[in-house]
Amino acid sequence: MITLKAYLFISLVLFVTGLVVMLSRKNIIAILLGIELILNAAALNFVAYSKYTAANLDGHIFALFIIVIAAAEAAVGLAIVIRFFQVKESVHIDEASDLREELTR
Amino acid sequence: MNYTIATIAPIFLLPFFAFVINCVFIKKIPKIVPWISIAGIVGAFFYASAIFMDFFSVYNTDYYIHKVFNWIDISHGENIFKIDLGVYIDNMTAVMLLMVTGVASLIHIFSSWYMKGDVRWERFFLYLSLFTSAMLGLVLSDNLLSVFMFWEVMGFCSYSLIGFYFEKEEAGNASLKAFMTTRVGDVFFLLGILAIWSVVGSVDFPSIYAAIADGAFTGKTVFGMSLATFSAFCIFCGTIGKSAQFPLQVWLPDAMMGPTPCSALIHAATMVAAGVYLSLRAYPLIFVGELNLFIAYIGGITAFGAATIAIIQKDLKAVLAYSTISQLGYMVLGIGVGSYNAAFMHLITHAIFKACLFLAAGSVIHSYHAKYMTEMGGLRKKLPYTWIAMWCCTLAIAGVPFFSGFVSKDRILGDALYMMVYSGIGAYSIPAILGFIGAFLTPFYMFRMMFLTFHGKNRNKEKYDHCHKEHLKWNQNVPLLILSVFTLGVFFCGSMTGQGIIKVAHQKLEWFKVLVEAPVGDGLNKFKSYTKQGFSNVDTRENTAMESSLYDSHYHTGFAGEGFDHKNEQAHHDLHHAHVEGAVASVVIVIFSILLAFAMYIFGWMNPNFFYNKLGFWVKAIKNKYFFDWFYVDIVIKKGLLRLNRFLSWFDSGIYDRYAIDGWATINRYIFKASHWFDRVVVDSIAVDGTAVGTQIFSLVTKSIQSGYIQKYIIALVGAIVVISMFLGF
C-alpha cells in the first residue's frame, strides 16, 4: 500500500531538486529545467491529494492544466532564451542583469 | 490458435511500421521504400490469413473475439470517465481482413510497376501504407471512436492520394472536393457516436449490441424522433459521405485525378468499403431504428443514377468510377432490404473485381499512354493478359452466372424483389425496380467499355504502333490474373448460382452465407447476458459447435421490418420463390443487355450516336451528372455561401463599423476631452508629481537591493517564504 506520504516525499524531493537546480546553475536552460521539476512536483501533489482525500477529479484536472501550462512556459521560456542568446551571445544567467539599478546617484 | 496482442496487432502495425520506417528512409534511401511497403502489407496478409483460417476451421456463427485494453481511466468513485480500445473479430472481420490485406498487397505490387519513375513515387508508397494500415485498424476496431479516428486518417490519405499530382489544378481541386464532401457525412457520424454514447455509455460494438438486445433504445426520443432512428441516421450519413451515396456522390468521379493504383485502393478495398462496413456494423441499430426504407431508397437511387451516367463516359476510368458508385448503391440497397449477408458478400466480391478492373485500366493507360476510349480499340492483341483479366471482372460485375458478382448482386436483387412483393408492391417497389434497371445498365456499360477498349478497329494508329506488346510481368499483369481468378463464384458460394441448382459435395462451401450472420434477432442473443465488465478478453471458441443442419445454404439471416420471421414457413417459402424469380429475371436482363451491347458496338446494327442525339434532355442531364456539381458549386457555394458572405461583409462595414464603432468613437472623443483636463490638472500636478517626490525619496532606500542577479532574488523569495511559513505554521 502506497501511502500519501510516499507521494509527498517524492514531490518534496522533486521540488527541492528543482529549487537547487534553479539556485545553483548559471545556465538559463538548466534553470528552465529546474522550473519544470518544480511544476511536476506541484502536479504530483495535486494528483496525490486528489487520490487520497478529495472524492472528485479536481486534482486531476489541475494536473492536466499544469502540464499544459508547463508546455506553454517551456515554449515561451525557450523563445526568450533564443532571443537572449542572439543579443548577448551567451546563456549565462548573470548576463541578464541589465535592469539592475545602477547605484550611481 | 491463441489470440494475443502479438497475433492480432501486426495486421495493423506492419503496414503502419512500414509507413514510419519509410518516413525515415524516403530521403536517404528512396529505392527501398516500395519494398518496405510491400513487405509490410504482405506480412499483414499472412497474419490475416492465419486468423481467417482459424475462424474457418472453427466454423461457428457465434464465434467472436473481443480483446480490450484500457486507454483512459480517470474514474473516481461515482464519477466514471473511462475509454477502452480494443479489437473485435467476428467472422465478418476475418473475411474483411483477408480481403483488405490480399487486395492491398496486390495493389502495392502493381504500384511498384505503375508508379516506377513517376514524380514523388516513393511518397506514393508512404501514403499507401498509411492508408492500408488505417483501413485495417478500422476493420479491427471494436468501438466507434477508434473507427472514427481511422476513418479520418483515411480521409486524410485519400486527400493526399487524390491530389498526388498537385501540380495540376484539377487534382488539387478534386482532393479538396473529396475531403470537404466526406466531411459533411463525418459531422453526422460524430453526432451519431455521441447519441449512442448518451444511451449505452460506451461505444464498443458488443456493448451497443447488448444494449439493443436489452432494449435500451426503446422509448428514448430526440428532436421528436426515436433516438435509435436518429443515431442510425447519423451513422448512415457517414456511410453516405464515405461510400459516395446519392446526395454526396460528387467527390468519387473526381477522385480519378489520383494515380490509378490509388483509385483501385480507394474504390475497392478501403475507403468506400469502410462506409458500407460501418453500416453493416451498425446494422442492428438501423434495424431497431427502422431506417431500412430510407436506406433502400438511397441505395436504389444511387445504383440507378450512377449506372446511367456511366453509359456515356469516354474516359476509361470514369466508367469504372461510376460503376463503383452504382455497385455501392447495390450494397446499400442490400442493407436497406435486409440482406445483410448478401450486402457484405457484394462488398467483398466487388472489392476484388473492381480492384482488378482499376489495375487493368491502369495497365492499359500506362502502356497505351491515353485515357480516352475514343482513342483506343483493338488493344487485345497488344495487351492479352490485361484483356483476359478485364474480361473476367467484366463478366463478374455484369452479373453473368458462375461469376462472383452474380452470386452477390443476384441475392440482393432477390431480397429486394421479396421486399417489394411482401410490401404489396408498395414502398419497397421503387428501390427494387431501380435496382433491376441498374442491373440492366451494368452489363451494357461494362461491355461497351470492353468493346471500345479492346475490340473493333483501333482509332489512333500512332499510339497503337508505339505501344509494345505485353509480356507476363510479376508486378504488372500477375496481380491482375490472381485477382481475376477470385472473380469466380465458386469461392464464395458452392452452388455457384446462389440458388442451389447444383448440389455440392461439401456443405462448408456455403461458408459465406452461413458464417456471416446479421446481428439482429437470434444473432443478438449471444450478447444479451453480457455486462460491460464481462467483455474484456472474450473468446467464444468454447461455445458448442454449430448444429449440422445450420450448414445448409438456406439458413437465412434476418429480414427488415417487423414480422419478417424467417422461421415462418410461408415467409421462407416466399423468400425462396423471390430468389428463384429474381435470379431468372436478372439472368434474362443480363442477356438482353449484353445483346444490346453487341448490337451497338460489335455488329453495328444500331448506331449509339442515334440514341445520343435523340434523347436530348436525358443525355444533357446525364452529361452534367444530373446537375449535382452545378448545384453544389454554382447554387450552394457561389449563390448561397458567397452571397451570404457578401451580405455579412456589407453588414460588417456598412452597419457595424459605421454606426456602432464610429459612433462610439465620437462619444469617446468628448469623454476624452473632459478627462484630459481632469488628468492634467488634478492627477498630474497634484497626485502624480506629489507621489513621485515621495517615491524618489523612498527609492533611495530600496534600490540598493536591486542587484539584477536573478538567483539572488530567488534566494530572497525562498527565504521570505520560509520565514513567513515559520511564523504561520509553528
GROMACS .gro file of C-alpha atoms in nm, chain B residues 299-550:
model
  252
  404GLY     CA    1  -2.918   0.272  -5.246
  405GLY     CA    2  -3.166   0.226  -5.530
  406ILE     CA    3  -3.134   0.584  -5.650
  407THR     CA    4  -2.755   0.567  -5.637
  408ALA     CA    5  -2.738   0.231  -5.815
  409PHE     CA    6  -2.963   0.352  -6.094
  410GLY     CA    7  -2.837   0.710  -6.134
  411ALA     CA    8  -2.468   0.627  -6.142
  412ALA     CA    9  -2.529   0.345  -6.392
  413THR     CA   10  -2.699   0.584  -6.634
  414ILE     CA   11  -2.410   0.829  -6.610
  415ALA     CA   12  -2.158   0.551  -6.675
  416ILE     CA   13  -2.316   0.476  -7.012
  417ILE     CA   14  -2.189   0.783  -7.193
  418GLN     CA   15  -1.848   0.829  -7.030
  419LYS     CA   16  -1.549   0.847  -7.265
  420ASP     CA   17  -1.278   0.822  -7.001
  421LEU     CA   18  -1.193   0.460  -6.920
  422LYS     CA   19  -1.153   0.533  -6.550
  423ALA     CA   20  -1.471   0.741  -6.534
  424VAL     CA   21  -1.679   0.441  -6.644
  425LEU     CA   22  -1.526   0.243  -6.360
  426ALA     CA   23  -1.579   0.528  -6.115
  427TYR     CA   24  -1.949   0.550  -6.191
  428SER     CA   25  -1.982   0.173  -6.185
  429THR     CA   26  -1.826   0.185  -5.837
  430ILE     CA   27  -2.090   0.430  -5.718
  431SER     CA   28  -2.355   0.212  -5.874
  432GLN     CA   29  -2.227  -0.107  -5.711
  433LEU     CA   30  -2.200   0.069  -5.375
  434GLY     CA   31  -2.562   0.162  -5.429
  435TYR     CA   32  -2.638  -0.209  -5.456
  436MET     CA   33  -2.465  -0.277  -5.126
  437VAL     CA   34  -2.664  -0.002  -4.957
  438LEU     CA   35  -2.980  -0.128  -5.122
  439GLY     CA   36  -2.893  -0.469  -4.978
  440ILE     CA   37  -2.862  -0.320  -4.630
  441GLY     CA   38  -3.193  -0.144  -4.685
  442VAL     CA   39  -3.385  -0.454  -4.785
  443GLY     CA   40  -3.234  -0.654  -4.504
  444SER     CA   41  -2.999  -0.879  -4.695
  445TYR     CA   42  -2.710  -0.819  -4.459
  446ASN     CA   43  -2.517  -1.122  -4.573
  447ALA     CA   44  -2.554  -1.051  -4.944
  448ALA     CA   45  -2.459  -0.685  -4.899
  449PHE     CA   46  -2.140  -0.788  -4.726
  450MET     CA   47  -2.073  -1.053  -4.989
  451HIS     CA   48  -2.115  -0.790  -5.258
  452LEU     CA   49  -1.872  -0.570  -5.070
  453ILE     CA   50  -1.611  -0.848  -5.084
  454THR     CA   51  -1.673  -0.961  -5.442
  455HIS     CA   52  -1.692  -0.602  -5.564
  456ALA     CA   53  -1.367  -0.518  -5.388
  457ILE     CA   54  -1.194  -0.797  -5.573
  458PHE     CA   55  -1.325  -0.740  -5.922
  459LYS     CA   56  -1.321  -0.362  -5.901
  460ALA     CA   57  -0.962  -0.361  -5.778
  461CYS     CA   58  -0.876  -0.583  -6.073
  462LEU     CA   59  -1.067  -0.359  -6.315
  463PHE     CA   60  -0.889  -0.047  -6.194
  464LEU     CA   61  -0.549  -0.213  -6.205
  465ALA     CA   62  -0.624  -0.337  -6.554
  466ALA     CA   63  -0.734   0.013  -6.655
  467GLY     CA   64  -0.408   0.139  -6.509
  468SER     CA   65  -0.219  -0.119  -6.709
  469VAL     CA   66  -0.396  -0.006  -7.028
  470ILE     CA   67  -0.347   0.364  -6.961
  471HIS     CA   68   0.016   0.324  -6.867
  472SER     CA   69   0.100   0.104  -7.165
  473TYR     CA   70  -0.102   0.295  -7.420
  474HIS     CA   71  -0.046   0.650  -7.289
  475ALA     CA   72  -0.408   0.751  -7.337
  476LYS     CA   73  -0.707   0.756  -7.112
  477TYR     CA   74  -0.995   0.819  -7.350
  478MET     CA   75  -1.166   0.516  -7.502
  479THR     CA   76  -1.223   0.715  -7.821
  480GLU     CA   77  -0.852   0.676  -7.890
  481MET     CA   78  -0.842   0.303  -7.813
  482GLY     CA   79  -0.983  -0.008  -7.979
  483GLY     CA   80  -0.834  -0.340  -8.078
  484LEU     CA   81  -0.597  -0.345  -7.785
  485ARG     CA   82  -0.647  -0.716  -7.715
  486LYS     CA   83  -0.357  -0.802  -7.945
  487LYS     CA   84  -0.122  -0.571  -7.763
  488LEU     CA   85  -0.232  -0.638  -7.406
  489PRO     CA   86  -0.352  -1.002  -7.396
  490TYR     CA   87  -0.313  -1.066  -7.022
  491THR     CA   88  -0.482  -0.743  -6.921
  492TRP     CA   89  -0.754  -0.830  -7.169
  493ILE     CA   90  -0.822  -1.168  -7.009
  494ALA     CA   91  -0.822  -1.029  -6.655
  495MET     CA   92  -1.051  -0.745  -6.750
  496TRP     CA   93  -1.297  -0.979  -6.922
  497CYS     CA   94  -1.323  -1.197  -6.611
  498CYS     CA   95  -1.401  -0.893  -6.399
  499THR     CA   96  -1.644  -0.753  -6.654
  500LEU     CA   97  -1.836  -1.079  -6.653
  501ALA     CA   98  -1.835  -1.070  -6.273
  502ILE     CA   99  -1.959  -0.713  -6.239
  503ALA     CA  100  -2.216  -0.769  -6.515
  504GLY     CA  101  -2.371  -1.049  -6.313
  505VAL     CA  102  -2.312  -1.335  -6.553
  506PRO     CA  103  -2.385  -1.667  -6.380
  507PHE     CA  104  -2.095  -1.859  -6.225
  508PHE     CA  105  -1.911  -1.536  -6.153
  509SER     CA  106  -1.893  -1.378  -5.810
  510GLY     CA  107  -2.087  -1.065  -5.899
  511PHE     CA  108  -2.387  -1.275  -5.995
  512VAL     CA  109  -2.389  -1.460  -5.666
  513SER     CA  110  -2.388  -1.148  -5.454
  514LYS     CA  111  -2.582  -0.899  -5.665
  515ASP     CA  112  -2.848  -1.151  -5.751
  516ARG     CA  113  -2.913  -1.224  -5.384
  517ILE     CA  114  -2.952  -0.852  -5.314
  518LEU     CA  115  -3.194  -0.820  -5.605
  519GLY     CA  116  -3.381  -1.131  -5.493
  520ASP     CA  117  -3.424  -0.986  -5.146
  521ALA     CA  118  -3.532  -0.654  -5.294
  522LEU     CA  119  -3.790  -0.836  -5.503
  523TYR     CA  120  -3.908  -1.020  -5.195
  524MET     CA  121  -3.948  -0.698  -5.001
  525MET     CA  122  -4.134  -0.547  -5.296
  526VAL     CA  123  -4.377  -0.837  -5.306
  527TYR     CA  124  -4.405  -0.852  -4.930
  528SER     CA  125  -4.486  -0.482  -4.902
  529GLY     CA  126  -4.764  -0.542  -5.158
  530ILE     CA  127  -4.593  -0.359  -5.446
  531GLY     CA  128  -4.573  -0.071  -5.201
  532ALA     CA  129  -4.295   0.143  -5.064
  533TYR     CA  130  -4.018  -0.103  -5.146
  534SER     CA  131  -4.111  -0.127  -5.515
  535ILE     CA  132  -3.921   0.178  -5.634
  536PRO     CA  133  -3.578   0.079  -5.495
  537ALA     CA  134  -3.627  -0.275  -5.627
  538ILE     CA  135  -3.724  -0.156  -5.974
  539LEU     CA  136  -3.438   0.095  -5.981
  540GLY     CA  137  -3.208  -0.190  -5.879
  541PHE     CA  138  -3.327  -0.408  -6.164
  542ILE     CA  139  -3.291  -0.124  -6.417
  543GLY     CA  140  -2.940  -0.071  -6.286
  544ALA     CA  141  -2.877  -0.442  -6.332
  545PHE     CA  142  -2.981  -0.396  -6.695
  546LEU     CA  143  -2.748  -0.099  -6.746
  547THR     CA  144  -2.444  -0.252  -6.574
  548PRO     CA  145  -2.358  -0.520  -6.833
  549PHE     CA  146  -2.428  -0.271  -7.110
  550TYR     CA  147  -2.181  -0.008  -7.000
  551MET     CA  148  -1.920  -0.262  -6.898
  552PHE     CA  149  -1.939  -0.445  -7.230
  553ARG     CA  150  -1.936  -0.111  -7.410
  554MET     CA  151  -1.617  -0.025  -7.225
  555MET     CA  152  -1.459  -0.360  -7.316
  556PHE     CA  153  -1.561  -0.335  -7.683
  557LEU     CA  154  -1.440   0.022  -7.719
  558THR     CA  155  -1.110  -0.054  -7.550
  559PHE     CA  156  -1.008  -0.400  -7.663
  560HIS     CA  157  -1.219  -0.490  -7.966
  561GLY     CA  158  -1.302  -0.346  -8.304
  562LYS     CA  159  -1.065  -0.131  -8.503
  563ASN     CA  160  -0.801   0.087  -8.348
  564ARG     CA  161  -0.869   0.459  -8.366
  565ASN     CA  162  -0.526   0.608  -8.306
  566LYS     CA  163  -0.260   0.443  -8.521
  567GLU     CA  164   0.033   0.643  -8.387
  568LYS     CA  165  -0.024   0.541  -8.027
  569TYR     CA  166  -0.110   0.185  -8.127
  570ASP     CA  167   0.218   0.139  -8.308
  571HIS     CA  168   0.404   0.298  -8.024
  572CYS     CA  169   0.254   0.056  -7.768
  573HIS     CA  170   0.469  -0.252  -7.700
  574LYS     CA  171   0.326  -0.599  -7.679
  575GLU     CA  172   0.271  -0.703  -7.321
  576HIS     CA  173   0.487  -0.967  -7.154
  577LEU     CA  174   0.400  -1.153  -6.838
  578LYS     CA  175   0.548  -0.938  -6.563
  579TRP     CA  176   0.526  -1.028  -6.194
  580ASN     CA  177   0.434  -0.679  -6.092
  581GLN     CA  178   0.218  -0.578  -6.387
  582ASN     CA  179  -0.024  -0.845  -6.501
  583VAL     CA  180   0.030  -1.124  -6.248
  584PRO     CA  181  -0.163  -0.933  -5.975
  585LEU     CA  182  -0.442  -0.885  -6.228
  586LEU     CA  183  -0.456  -1.254  -6.313
  587ILE     CA  184  -0.453  -1.352  -5.944
  588LEU     CA  185  -0.742  -1.117  -5.874
  589SER     CA  186  -0.933  -1.234  -6.179
  590VAL     CA  187  -0.921  -1.595  -6.056
  591PHE     CA  188  -1.116  -1.484  -5.749
  592THR     CA  189  -1.395  -1.343  -5.961
  593LEU     CA  190  -1.525  -1.696  -5.995
  594GLY     CA  191  -1.837  -1.752  -5.788
  595VAL     CA  192  -1.717  -2.085  -5.654
  596PHE     CA  193  -1.501  -1.921  -5.392
  597PHE     CA  194  -1.797  -1.754  -5.230
  598CYS     CA  195  -2.084  -1.988  -5.288
  599GLY     CA  196  -2.053  -2.358  -5.356
  600SER     CA  197  -2.372  -2.384  -5.554
  601MET     CA  198  -2.242  -2.118  -5.795
  602THR     CA  199  -2.574  -1.966  -5.881
  603GLY     CA  200  -2.670  -1.899  -5.524
  604GLN     CA  201  -2.993  -2.091  -5.572
  605GLY     CA  202  -2.890  -2.446  -5.503
  606ILE     CA  203  -2.932  -2.566  -5.862
  607ILE     CA  204  -2.612  -2.763  -5.844
  608LYS     CA  205  -2.570  -2.964  -5.526
  609VAL     CA  206  -2.220  -2.955  -5.393
  610ALA     CA  207  -2.050  -3.232  -5.208
  611HIS     CA  208  -1.912  -3.045  -4.914
  612GLN     CA  209  -2.151  -2.816  -4.741
  613LYS     CA  210  -1.878  -2.598  -4.598
  614LEU     CA  211  -1.855  -2.445  -4.945
  615GLU     CA  212  -2.157  -2.241  -4.843
  616TRP     CA  213  -1.937  -2.081  -4.579
  617PHE     CA  214  -2.010  -1.722  -4.668
  618LYS     CA  215  -2.382  -1.743  -4.622
  619VAL     CA  216  -2.356  -1.948  -4.307
  620LEU     CA  217  -2.082  -1.768  -4.122
  621VAL     CA  218  -2.179  -1.406  -4.169
  622GLU     CA  219  -2.495  -1.364  -3.973
  623ALA     CA  220  -2.677  -1.038  -3.921
  624PRO     CA  221  -2.661  -0.929  -3.556
  625VAL     CA  222  -3.038  -0.895  -3.530
  626GLY     CA  223  -3.299  -1.128  -3.388
  627ASP     CA  224  -3.131  -1.456  -3.297
  628GLY     CA  225  -2.792  -1.316  -3.385
  629LEU     CA  226  -2.813  -1.071  -3.096
  630ASN     CA  227  -2.882  -1.335  -2.834
  631LYS     CA  228  -2.518  -1.406  -2.772
  632PHE     CA  229  -2.474  -1.051  -2.647
  633LYS     CA  230  -2.778  -1.048  -2.422
  634SER     CA  231  -2.637  -1.153  -2.089
  635TYR     CA  232  -2.304  -0.972  -2.111
  636THR     CA  233  -2.224  -0.675  -1.898
  637LYS     CA  234  -1.951  -0.427  -1.966
  638GLN     CA  235  -1.715  -0.583  -1.714
  639GLY     CA  236  -1.751  -0.922  -1.873
  640PHE     CA  237  -1.624  -0.801  -2.206
  641SER     CA  238  -1.254  -0.784  -2.164
  642ASN     CA  239  -1.084  -1.064  -2.349
  643VAL     CA  240  -1.384  -1.261  -2.462
  644ASP     CA  241  -1.306  -1.561  -2.677
  645THR     CA  242  -1.619  -1.758  -2.758
  646ARG     CA  243  -1.447  -2.059  -2.905
  647GLU     CA  244  -1.565  -2.263  -2.607
  648ASN     CA  245  -1.922  -2.246  -2.740
  649THR     CA  246  -2.051  -2.569  -2.880
  650ALA     CA  247  -2.008  -2.633  -3.247
  651MET     CA  248  -2.289  -2.548  -3.482
  652GLU     CA  249  -2.562  -2.799  -3.549
  653SER     CA  250  -2.502  -2.965  -3.879
  654SER     CA  251  -2.844  -2.854  -4.001
  655LEU     CA  252  -2.714  -2.499  -3.998
   0.00000   0.00000   0.00000
